[in-house]
Coordinates of C-alpha atoms in Angstrom, one line a residue:
X1 CA 154.2 39.2 -72.0
X2 CA 155.4 40.5 -68.7
X3 CA 157.2 37.2 -68.0
X4 CA 158.8 37.3 -71.3
X5 CA 159.8 41.2 -70.4
X6 CA 161.3 40.1 -66.9
X7 CA 163.2 36.9 -68.5
X8 CA 164.8 39.3 -71.0
X9 CA 165.7 41.8 -68.7
X10 CA 167.4 39.4 -66.2
X11 CA 169.3 37.8 -69.1
X12 CA 170.7 40.9 -70.3
X13 CA 171.4 42.1 -66.6
X14 CA 173.2 39.0 -66.1
X15 CA 175.2 39.1 -69.4
X16 CA 176.1 42.6 -68.8
X17 CA 177.4 42.0 -65.1
X18 CA 179.2 39.0 -66.0
X19 CA 181.1 40.2 -69.1
X20 CA 182.0 43.9 -67.2
X21 CA 183.1 41.9 -64.3
X22 CA 185.2 39.3 -66.0
X23 CA 186.9 41.8 -68.4
X24 CA 187.7 44.0 -65.4
X25 CA 189.4 41.3 -63.6
X26 CA 191.2 39.9 -66.8
X27 CA 192.6 43.6 -67.3
X28 CA 193.8 43.7 -63.8
X29 CA 195.4 40.2 -63.9
X30 CA 197.3 41.5 -66.9
X31 CA 198.4 44.8 -65.5
X32 CA 199.9 42.9 -62.6
X33 CA 201.4 40.1 -64.5
X34 CA 204.9 39.9 -65.5
X35 CA 203.6 37.9 -69.0
X36 CA 204.8 40.1 -71.9
X37 CA 204.1 37.8 -75.0
X38 CA 200.9 36.5 -76.3
X39 CA 199.1 39.4 -74.6
X40 CA 195.6 38.9 -76.1
X41 CA 195.7 35.1 -75.6
X42 CA 196.3 35.7 -71.9
X43 CA 193.8 38.5 -71.4
X44 CA 191.0 36.3 -73.3
X45 CA 191.9 33.1 -71.6
X46 CA 191.7 34.9 -68.2
X47 CA 188.5 36.7 -69.4
X48 CA 186.9 33.1 -70.0
X49 CA 188.2 31.7 -66.9
X50 CA 186.6 34.2 -64.9
X51 CA 183.6 34.4 -67.1
X52 CA 182.9 30.8 -66.5
X53 CA 183.0 31.1 -62.6
X54 CA 181.2 34.5 -62.3
X55 CA 178.9 33.7 -65.1
X56 CA 177.6 30.6 -63.4
X57 CA 176.9 32.2 -60.0
X58 CA 175.3 35.4 -61.5
X59 CA 173.2 33.4 -64.1
X60 CA 172.0 30.6 -61.8
X61 CA 172.1 32.0 -58.0
X62 CA 172.0 35.7 -58.9
X63 CA 168.7 35.4 -61.2
X64 CA 167.2 33.1 -58.5
X65 CA 167.5 35.8 -55.9
X66 CA 166.6 38.8 -58.2
X67 CA 163.6 37.1 -59.3
X68 CA 162.4 36.5 -55.6
X69 CA 163.4 40.2 -54.7
X70 CA 161.3 41.3 -57.6
X71 CA 158.2 39.3 -56.5
X72 CA 158.7 40.7 -53.0
X73 CA 158.7 44.4 -54.6
X74 CA 155.9 43.8 -56.7
X75 CA 153.7 42.6 -53.7
X76 CA 154.7 45.8 -51.9
X77 CA 157.4 44.2 -49.3
X78 CA 160.3 46.1 -50.8
X79 CA 159.3 49.7 -51.4
X80 CA 162.6 51.8 -52.2
X81 CA 164.7 50.9 -55.1
X82 CA 167.8 51.5 -52.9
X83 CA 166.6 48.7 -50.3
X84 CA 166.1 46.7 -53.8
X85 CA 169.5 47.0 -54.8
X86 CA 171.1 46.7 -51.1
X87 CA 169.4 43.4 -50.5
X88 CA 171.1 42.1 -54.0
X89 CA 174.4 42.9 -52.2
X90 CA 173.5 41.3 -49.0
X91 CA 172.8 38.0 -50.7
X92 CA 176.1 38.3 -52.9
X93 CA 177.7 38.2 -49.4
X94 CA 176.9 34.4 -49.4
X95 CA 179.8 33.5 -51.8
X96 CA 182.2 34.5 -49.1
X97 CA 180.2 32.6 -46.4
X98 CA 180.3 29.4 -48.5
X99 CA 183.9 29.7 -48.9
X100 CA 184.8 31.5 -45.6
X101 CA 186.8 34.2 -47.5
X102 CA 185.7 37.7 -46.8
X103 CA 187.4 38.8 -50.0
X104 CA 185.2 36.7 -52.0
X105 CA 182.0 37.9 -49.8
X106 CA 183.0 41.5 -50.5
X107 CA 183.3 40.8 -54.3
X108 CA 180.0 39.0 -54.2
X109 CA 178.8 41.8 -52.6
X110 CA 179.9 44.4 -55.3
X111 CA 178.8 42.2 -58.4
X112 CA 175.4 41.5 -56.8
X113 CA 175.1 45.6 -56.2
X114 CA 176.1 45.9 -59.7
X115 CA 173.5 43.5 -60.9
X116 CA 170.8 45.1 -58.9
X117 CA 171.7 48.7 -60.5
X118 CA 171.7 47.5 -64.0
X119 CA 168.6 45.6 -63.3
X120 CA 166.8 48.7 -62.2
X121 CA 168.2 50.8 -65.0
X122 CA 166.8 48.3 -67.6
X123 CA 163.6 48.3 -65.7
X124 CA 163.3 52.0 -66.0
X125 CA 164.1 51.7 -69.7
X126 CA 161.3 49.0 -70.4
X127 CA 158.8 50.9 -68.8
X128 CA 159.4 53.5 -71.4
X129 CA 159.3 50.9 -74.2
X130 CA 163.0 51.3 -75.2
X131 CA 165.1 48.3 -76.5
X132 CA 167.7 46.8 -74.2
X133 CA 169.2 44.2 -76.4
X134 CA 171.9 46.6 -77.5
X135 CA 173.4 46.5 -74.0
X136 CA 174.8 43.0 -75.0
X137 CA 176.7 44.6 -78.1
X138 CA 178.0 47.4 -75.6
X139 CA 179.3 44.6 -73.4
X140 CA 181.2 42.9 -76.1
X141 CA 182.7 46.4 -77.1
X142 CA 183.6 47.1 -73.4
X143 CA 185.7 43.7 -73.5
X144 CA 187.7 45.1 -76.6
X145 CA 188.0 48.5 -75.3
X146 CA 189.5 47.2 -71.7
X147 CA 191.8 44.8 -73.5
X148 CA 193.2 47.7 -75.7
X149 CA 193.5 49.8 -72.8
X150 CA 195.3 47.3 -70.5
X151 CA 197.6 46.6 -73.5
X152 CA 198.5 50.2 -74.0
X153 CA 199.1 50.5 -70.2
X154 CA 201.2 47.4 -70.0
X155 CA 204.9 48.1 -69.8
X156 CA 207.1 45.3 -71.0
X157 CA 209.1 44.1 -68.1
X158 CA 212.5 43.5 -70.0
X159 CA 213.5 44.7 -73.6
X160 CA 215.5 41.8 -75.4
X161 CA 218.1 42.7 -77.6
X162 CA 217.8 40.9 -81.1
X163 CA 218.9 37.1 -81.0
X164 CA 221.6 37.0 -83.5
X165 CA 223.2 34.3 -85.5
X166 CA 226.2 34.9 -83.6
X167 CA 224.4 34.2 -80.4
X168 CA 222.8 31.1 -81.6
X169 CA 226.4 29.5 -82.3
X170 CA 227.6 30.7 -79.0
X171 CA 224.6 29.1 -77.2
X172 CA 225.5 25.8 -78.6
X173 CA 229.4 25.8 -78.8
X174 CA 230.0 26.9 -75.1
X175 CA 229.3 23.3 -74.1
X176 CA 229.7 21.5 -77.5
X177 CA 232.9 19.5 -77.8
X178 CA 234.1 16.4 -79.6
X179 CA 236.7 14.0 -77.9
X180 CA 238.0 17.3 -76.3
X181 CA 238.4 19.1 -79.7
X182 CA 236.5 21.9 -79.8
X183 CA 234.6 23.1 -82.9
X184 CA 235.2 26.9 -84.1
X185 CA 233.0 29.2 -81.7
X186 CA 232.0 31.4 -84.5
X187 CA 231.0 30.5 -88.0
X188 CA 234.1 29.4 -89.8
X189 CA 236.6 26.3 -90.2
X190 CA 239.1 24.9 -88.6
X191 CA 241.9 22.7 -90.4
X192 CA 244.4 20.5 -89.1
X193 CA 246.1 17.1 -88.9
X194 CA 245.0 14.3 -86.8
X195 CA 246.7 10.8 -86.8
X196 CA 247.7 11.2 -90.3
X197 CA 244.3 12.5 -91.3
X198 CA 243.6 16.0 -92.9
X199 CA 240.6 17.2 -90.8
X200 CA 238.0 20.2 -91.3
X201 CA 235.7 21.2 -88.6
X202 CA 233.2 23.7 -89.7
X203 CA 230.5 25.6 -87.8
X204 CA 227.8 26.8 -89.8
X205 CA 224.3 28.5 -89.1
X206 CA 221.1 28.9 -91.2
X207 CA 218.5 31.3 -90.1
X208 CA 214.8 29.7 -90.0
X209 CA 213.1 33.2 -89.1
X210 CA 211.8 34.7 -86.0
X211 CA 215.2 34.8 -84.2
X212 CA 215.5 30.8 -84.8
X213 CA 218.5 29.1 -86.5
X214 CA 219.9 25.6 -87.4
X215 CA 223.4 25.5 -86.1
X216 CA 225.6 22.6 -87.7
X217 CA 228.8 21.1 -86.8
X218 CA 230.4 19.1 -89.7
X219 CA 233.6 17.3 -89.6
X220 CA 235.3 16.2 -92.5
X221 CA 238.5 13.9 -92.9
X222 CA 240.8 12.6 -95.7
X223 CA 243.6 10.5 -95.8
X224 CA 245.0 9.0 -99.4
X225 CA 241.9 7.6 -100.9
X226 CA 239.9 7.5 -97.6
X227 CA 237.6 10.2 -97.0
X228 CA 234.1 10.8 -94.7
X229 CA 232.1 13.2 -92.9
X230 CA 230.0 13.5 -89.9
X231 CA 227.6 16.4 -89.0
X232 CA 225.3 17.4 -86.0
X233 CA 222.4 19.8 -86.2
X234 CA 220.7 21.9 -83.6
X235 CA 217.7 24.1 -83.6
X236 CA 218.5 27.2 -81.3
X237 CA 216.5 30.2 -80.4
X238 CA 216.8 32.4 -77.3
X239 CA 215.1 30.0 -75.0
X240 CA 217.8 27.2 -75.7
X241 CA 218.6 24.4 -78.0
X242 CA 217.3 20.9 -79.2
X243 CA 218.9 18.4 -81.4
X244 CA 217.9 18.1 -84.8
X245 CA 219.9 14.8 -85.4
X246 CA 223.0 13.8 -87.1
X247 CA 224.2 12.1 -90.5
X248 CA 227.4 10.4 -91.5
X249 CA 229.8 8.1 -89.6
X250 CA 232.3 8.6 -86.7
X251 CA 235.6 9.7 -87.6
X252 CA 238.2 6.8 -87.8
X253 CA 240.8 8.4 -85.6
X254 CA 238.2 8.4 -82.7
X255 CA 238.3 4.7 -82.6

């Protein structure tokens, strides 16, 4: 029964420690990042990344060390709680020694001291026959709280004006030419004669939603009974444009 109680306490301590530190690091990353869009995706992505690294160390190395220290404490070699916690911190320095980075050693020491403190707290609760499983639920709630707090504190690095149909057309027409003849740089139709052909060049735009548009350039020509058309299509948003294909045949006056 005692072994089961110790295992439950160590696993709960590992989970609570890993979740708290990972969510804290993810929040710090977000607050110092220039990323504004997809906030929650970035936060939970970093939380999982930190969680995998920190969790692996805490669950494997941290638990082995803690079980060993608890054995020594039960045998009377460690008489004081503060010493028990401090020894956790000293073993946490191993991460920095392994990678030869003092910052990792410092962080490892902080995480280990947190682990030791939570472990003693839960130990006191189990001696009073109080449940400790709810601390896992509290840890998950903490993640949600920190993600919400970070989002509220986060100030967008830049506020964009709406990307309009006019902006979409301007994005394409600033570089779009056909045989040195420019289509209208705004929605509308140009008419004229080229080599005995009556020609219409039309610039049009169709909204797709979410500030995304299809901009089309259509050229129509006619001479007596001869007529035809050619059109190009572009999908445009504030990040740029991409071709969506074309239809029709090349105008005969370009040959």
